[in-house]
Short mmCIF file of C-alpha atoms and ligand atoms in Angstrom, two decimals:
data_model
loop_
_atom_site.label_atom_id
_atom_site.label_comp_id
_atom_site.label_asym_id
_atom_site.label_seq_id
_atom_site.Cartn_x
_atom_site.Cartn_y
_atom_site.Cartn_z
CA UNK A 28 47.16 69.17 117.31
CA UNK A 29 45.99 66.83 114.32
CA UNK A 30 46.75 63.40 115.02
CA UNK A 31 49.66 61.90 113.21
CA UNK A 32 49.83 60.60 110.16
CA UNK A 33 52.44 58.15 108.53
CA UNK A 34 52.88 58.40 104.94
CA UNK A 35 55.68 55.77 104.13
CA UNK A 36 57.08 56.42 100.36
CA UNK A 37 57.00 53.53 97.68
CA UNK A 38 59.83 55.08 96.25
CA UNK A 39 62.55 53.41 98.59
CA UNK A 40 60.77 49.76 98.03
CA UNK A 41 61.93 47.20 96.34
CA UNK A 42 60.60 48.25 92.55
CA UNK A 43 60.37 44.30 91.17
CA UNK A 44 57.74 44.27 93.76
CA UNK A 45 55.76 47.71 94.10
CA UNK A 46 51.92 45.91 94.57
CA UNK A 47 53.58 43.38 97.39
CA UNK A 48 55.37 46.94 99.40
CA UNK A 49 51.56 48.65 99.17
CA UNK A 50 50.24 46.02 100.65
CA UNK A 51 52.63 45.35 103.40
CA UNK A 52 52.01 49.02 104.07
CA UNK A 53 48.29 48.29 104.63
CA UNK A 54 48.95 45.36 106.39
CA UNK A 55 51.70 47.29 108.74
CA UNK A 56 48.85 50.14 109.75
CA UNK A 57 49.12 53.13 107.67
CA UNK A 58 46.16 54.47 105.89
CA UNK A 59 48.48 56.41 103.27
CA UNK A 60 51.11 55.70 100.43
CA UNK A 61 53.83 58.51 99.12
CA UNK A 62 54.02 58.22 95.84
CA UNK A 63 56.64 60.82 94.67
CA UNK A 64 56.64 61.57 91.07
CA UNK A 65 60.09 62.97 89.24
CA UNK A 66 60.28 63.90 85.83
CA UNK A 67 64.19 64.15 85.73
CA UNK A 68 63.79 68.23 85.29
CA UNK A 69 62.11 69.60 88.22
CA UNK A 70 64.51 66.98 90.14
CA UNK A 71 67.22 65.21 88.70
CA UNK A 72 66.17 61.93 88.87
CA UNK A 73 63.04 59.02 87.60
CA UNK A 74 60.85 57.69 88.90
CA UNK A 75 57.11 56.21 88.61
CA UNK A 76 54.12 57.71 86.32
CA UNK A 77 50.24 57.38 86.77
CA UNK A 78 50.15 53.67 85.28
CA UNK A 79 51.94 52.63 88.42
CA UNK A 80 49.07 54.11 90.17
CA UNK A 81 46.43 52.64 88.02
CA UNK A 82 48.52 48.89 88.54
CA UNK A 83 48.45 49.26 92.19
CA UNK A 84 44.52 49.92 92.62
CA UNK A 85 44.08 47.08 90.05
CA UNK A 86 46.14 44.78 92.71
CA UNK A 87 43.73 46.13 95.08
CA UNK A 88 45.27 48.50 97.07
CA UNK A 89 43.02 50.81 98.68
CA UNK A 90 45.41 53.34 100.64
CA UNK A 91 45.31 57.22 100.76
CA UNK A 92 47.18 57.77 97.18
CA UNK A 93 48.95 60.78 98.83
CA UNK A 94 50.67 61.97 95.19
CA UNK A 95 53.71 64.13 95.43
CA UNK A 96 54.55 65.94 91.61
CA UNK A 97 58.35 66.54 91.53
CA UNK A 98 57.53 67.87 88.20
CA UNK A 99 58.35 71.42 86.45
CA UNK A 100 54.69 70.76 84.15
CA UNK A 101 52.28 69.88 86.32
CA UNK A 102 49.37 70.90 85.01
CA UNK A 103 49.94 68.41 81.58
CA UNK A 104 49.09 66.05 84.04
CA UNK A 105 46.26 66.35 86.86
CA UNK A 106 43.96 64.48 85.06
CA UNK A 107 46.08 61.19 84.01
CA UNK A 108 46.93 61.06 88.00
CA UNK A 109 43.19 61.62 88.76
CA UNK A 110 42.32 58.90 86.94
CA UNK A 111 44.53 56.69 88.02
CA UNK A 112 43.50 56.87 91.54
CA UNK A 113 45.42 59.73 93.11
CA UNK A 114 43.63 61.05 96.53
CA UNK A 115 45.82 63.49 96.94
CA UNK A 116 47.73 65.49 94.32
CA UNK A 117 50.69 67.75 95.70
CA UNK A 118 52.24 69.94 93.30
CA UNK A 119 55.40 72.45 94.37
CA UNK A 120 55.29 76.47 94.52
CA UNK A 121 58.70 76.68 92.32
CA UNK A 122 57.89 76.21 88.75
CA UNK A 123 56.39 79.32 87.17
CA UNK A 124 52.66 77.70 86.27
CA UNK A 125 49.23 79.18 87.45
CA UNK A 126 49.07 77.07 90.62
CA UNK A 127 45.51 78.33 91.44
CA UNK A 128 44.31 77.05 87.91
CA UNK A 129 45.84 73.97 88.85
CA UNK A 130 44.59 73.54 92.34
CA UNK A 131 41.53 73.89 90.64
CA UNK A 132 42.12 71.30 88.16
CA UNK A 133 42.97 68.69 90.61
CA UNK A 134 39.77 69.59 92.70
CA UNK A 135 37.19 69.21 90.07
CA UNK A 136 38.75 65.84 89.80
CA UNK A 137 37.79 64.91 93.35
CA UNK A 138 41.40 65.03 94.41
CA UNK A 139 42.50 67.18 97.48
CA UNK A 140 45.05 69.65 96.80
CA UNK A 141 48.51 69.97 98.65
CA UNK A 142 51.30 72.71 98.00
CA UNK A 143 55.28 72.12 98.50
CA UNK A 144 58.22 74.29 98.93
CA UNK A 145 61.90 73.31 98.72
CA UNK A 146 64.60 73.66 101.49
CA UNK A 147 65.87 76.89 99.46
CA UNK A 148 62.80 78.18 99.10
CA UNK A 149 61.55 80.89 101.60
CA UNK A 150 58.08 79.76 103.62
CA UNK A 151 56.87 83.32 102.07
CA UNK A 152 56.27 81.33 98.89
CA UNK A 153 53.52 79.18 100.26
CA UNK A 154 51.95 81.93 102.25
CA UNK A 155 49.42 83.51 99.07
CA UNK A 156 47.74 80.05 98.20
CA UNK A 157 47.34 78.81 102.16
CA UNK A 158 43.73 78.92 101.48
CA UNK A 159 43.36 77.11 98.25
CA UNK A 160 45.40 73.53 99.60
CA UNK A 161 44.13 71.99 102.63
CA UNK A 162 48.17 70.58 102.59
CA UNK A 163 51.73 72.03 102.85
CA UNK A 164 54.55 69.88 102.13
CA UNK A 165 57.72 71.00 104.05
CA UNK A 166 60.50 69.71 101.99
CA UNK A 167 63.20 68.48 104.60
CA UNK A 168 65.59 67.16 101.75
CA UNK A 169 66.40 68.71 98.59
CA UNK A 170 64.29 66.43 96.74
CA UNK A 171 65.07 63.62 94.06
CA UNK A 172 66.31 60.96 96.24
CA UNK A 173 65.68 58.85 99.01
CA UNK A 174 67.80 58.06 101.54
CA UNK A 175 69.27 61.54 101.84
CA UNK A 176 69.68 63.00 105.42
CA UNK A 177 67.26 65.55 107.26
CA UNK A 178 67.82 69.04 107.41
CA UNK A 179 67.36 70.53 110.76
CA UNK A 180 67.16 74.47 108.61
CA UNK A 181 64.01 73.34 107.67
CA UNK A 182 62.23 73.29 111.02
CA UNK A 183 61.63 77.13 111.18
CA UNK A 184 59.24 76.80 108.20
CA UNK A 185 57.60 74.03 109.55
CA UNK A 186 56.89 76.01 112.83
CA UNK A 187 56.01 79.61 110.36
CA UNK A 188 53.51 77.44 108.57
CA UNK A 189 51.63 76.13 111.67
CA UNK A 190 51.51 80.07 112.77
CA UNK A 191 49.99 81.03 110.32
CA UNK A 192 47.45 77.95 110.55
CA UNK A 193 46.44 78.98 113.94
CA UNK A 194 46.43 82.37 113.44
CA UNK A 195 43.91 82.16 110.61
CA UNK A 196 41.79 78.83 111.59
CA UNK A 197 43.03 76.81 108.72
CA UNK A 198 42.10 73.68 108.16
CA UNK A 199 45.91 72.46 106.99
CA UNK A 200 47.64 69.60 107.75
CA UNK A 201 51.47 69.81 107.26
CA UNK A 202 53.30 67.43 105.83
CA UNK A 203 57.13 66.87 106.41
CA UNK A 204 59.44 64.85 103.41
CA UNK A 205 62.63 63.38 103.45
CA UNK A 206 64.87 61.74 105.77
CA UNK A 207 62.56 61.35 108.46
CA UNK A 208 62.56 59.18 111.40
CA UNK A 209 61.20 58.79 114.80
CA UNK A 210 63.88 60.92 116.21
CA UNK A 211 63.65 63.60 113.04
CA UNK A 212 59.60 62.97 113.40
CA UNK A 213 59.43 63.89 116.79
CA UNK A 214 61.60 67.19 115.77
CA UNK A 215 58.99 68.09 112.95
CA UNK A 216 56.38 67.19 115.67
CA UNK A 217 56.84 69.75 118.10
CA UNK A 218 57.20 72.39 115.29
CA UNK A 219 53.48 71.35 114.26
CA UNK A 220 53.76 68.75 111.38
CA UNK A 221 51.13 66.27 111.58
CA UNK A 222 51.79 64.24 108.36
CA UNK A 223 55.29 62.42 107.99
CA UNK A 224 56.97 60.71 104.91
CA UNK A 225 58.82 57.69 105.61
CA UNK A 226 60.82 55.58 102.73
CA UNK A 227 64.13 54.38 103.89
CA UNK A 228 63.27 54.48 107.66
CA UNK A 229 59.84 52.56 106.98
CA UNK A 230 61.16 50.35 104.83
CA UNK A 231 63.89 49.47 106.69
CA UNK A 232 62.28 48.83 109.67
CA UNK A 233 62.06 45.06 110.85
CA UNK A 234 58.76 45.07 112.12
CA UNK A 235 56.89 47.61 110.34
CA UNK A 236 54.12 47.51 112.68
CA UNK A 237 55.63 48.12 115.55
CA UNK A 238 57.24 51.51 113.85
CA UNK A 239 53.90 52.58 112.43
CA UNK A 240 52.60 52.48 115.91
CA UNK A 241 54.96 54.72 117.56
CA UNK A 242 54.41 57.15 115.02
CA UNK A 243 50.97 57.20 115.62
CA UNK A 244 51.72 57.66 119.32
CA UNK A 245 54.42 61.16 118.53
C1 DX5 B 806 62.49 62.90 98.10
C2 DX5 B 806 61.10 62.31 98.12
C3 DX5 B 806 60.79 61.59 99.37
C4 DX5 B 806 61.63 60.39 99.62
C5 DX5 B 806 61.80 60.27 101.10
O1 DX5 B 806 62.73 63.39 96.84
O2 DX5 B 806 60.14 63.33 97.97
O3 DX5 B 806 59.42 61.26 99.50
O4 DX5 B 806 61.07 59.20 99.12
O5 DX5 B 806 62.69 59.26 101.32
P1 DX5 B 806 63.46 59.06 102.69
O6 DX5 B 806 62.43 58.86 103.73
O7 DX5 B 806 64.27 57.85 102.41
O8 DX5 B 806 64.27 60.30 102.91
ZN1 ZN B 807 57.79 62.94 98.47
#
């Protein structure tokens, strides 16, 4: 098992103060910021763009830009996240683009490339491009907003995609999104995720630290 990683998502910090809630990240342990991006199509909501990226490496933030595109046009914008400092660049299997061009876009950018798939969609989707993303991003909310509770339907995809990982020597981390916790964690954990999304439970924690550690230790 890959050891875990915690993810914790700007998107349920305080907005007035987006450079301060990076850095309190760094400061509580993570490696890695969630930075989900909605385009109020491909989700019905708003969010942040690539200048909030480019703001919060100028305030000096040096974290794992883990970049989540809740967007139905992703490929109009690889290279305005690239440059902003994205490390990672996730884009979902729903919209009807060319997601292998696009994985191929974000890699000549030096990005890594992650896929995602909805709570409605089946884990067949993913299955084709499991070579070309060295991420899978189980959706365990229907996404848009934070704060929304975790599905528990979602776990058998979580599980499928870490079959097929052993089965065919990936290299894949899986990455689980949306109302997760230590107690949904731990769920997502013994189904094989690795890589865990925290907004509302991170950000709500008291001592930030302390929960960082114990999901290091799931
Ligand atoms: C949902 C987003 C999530 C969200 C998670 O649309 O993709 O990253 O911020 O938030 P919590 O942890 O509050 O469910
Ligand atoms: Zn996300």
């Amino acid at each position: 098992m890959k050891e875990p990683i915690l993810a914790p998502s700007l998107l349920a910090s305080d907005h007035a103060e987006l450079g301060q809630a990076a850095a309190a990240v760094a400061a509580a342990g993570p490696s890695w910021l969630h930075l989900d991006i909605m385009d109020g199509h491909f989700v019905p909501n708003l969010s942040f763009g690539p200048e909030t990226l480019a703001a919060l490496r100028r305030h000096g933030s040096k974290l794992f830009f883990d970049t989540h595109l809740m967007i139905s046009e992703p490929h109009r914008y690889i290279g305005a996240f690239a440059k902003a400092g994205a490390d990672r660049i996730t884009i979902h299997v729903e919209p009807p683009v060319n997601h292998l061009a696009i994985f191929g876009a974000i890699r000549s950018h030096g990005c890594r490339a992650g896929l995602a798939l909805n709570p409605g969609t089946p884990v067949e989707a993913v299955e084709p491009f499991l070579g070309e993303v060295d991420l899978v991003l189980v959706m365990t909310v229907q996404p848009g907003f934070g704060g929304q509770a975790f599905r528990e339907d979602t776990l058998p995809k979580i599980a499928q995609v870490d079959r097929w990982r052993s089965e065919r020597g990936l290299e894949l981390r899986i990455e689980v999104d949306g109302g997760i916790d230590l107690a949904t964690g731990a769920l997502c954990r013994a189904r094989g995720a690795d890589t865990f999304v925290a907004g509302t439970s991170f950000f709500k924690a008291a001592d930030k630290s302390a929960f960082a550690a114990a999901f290091a230790a799931l």
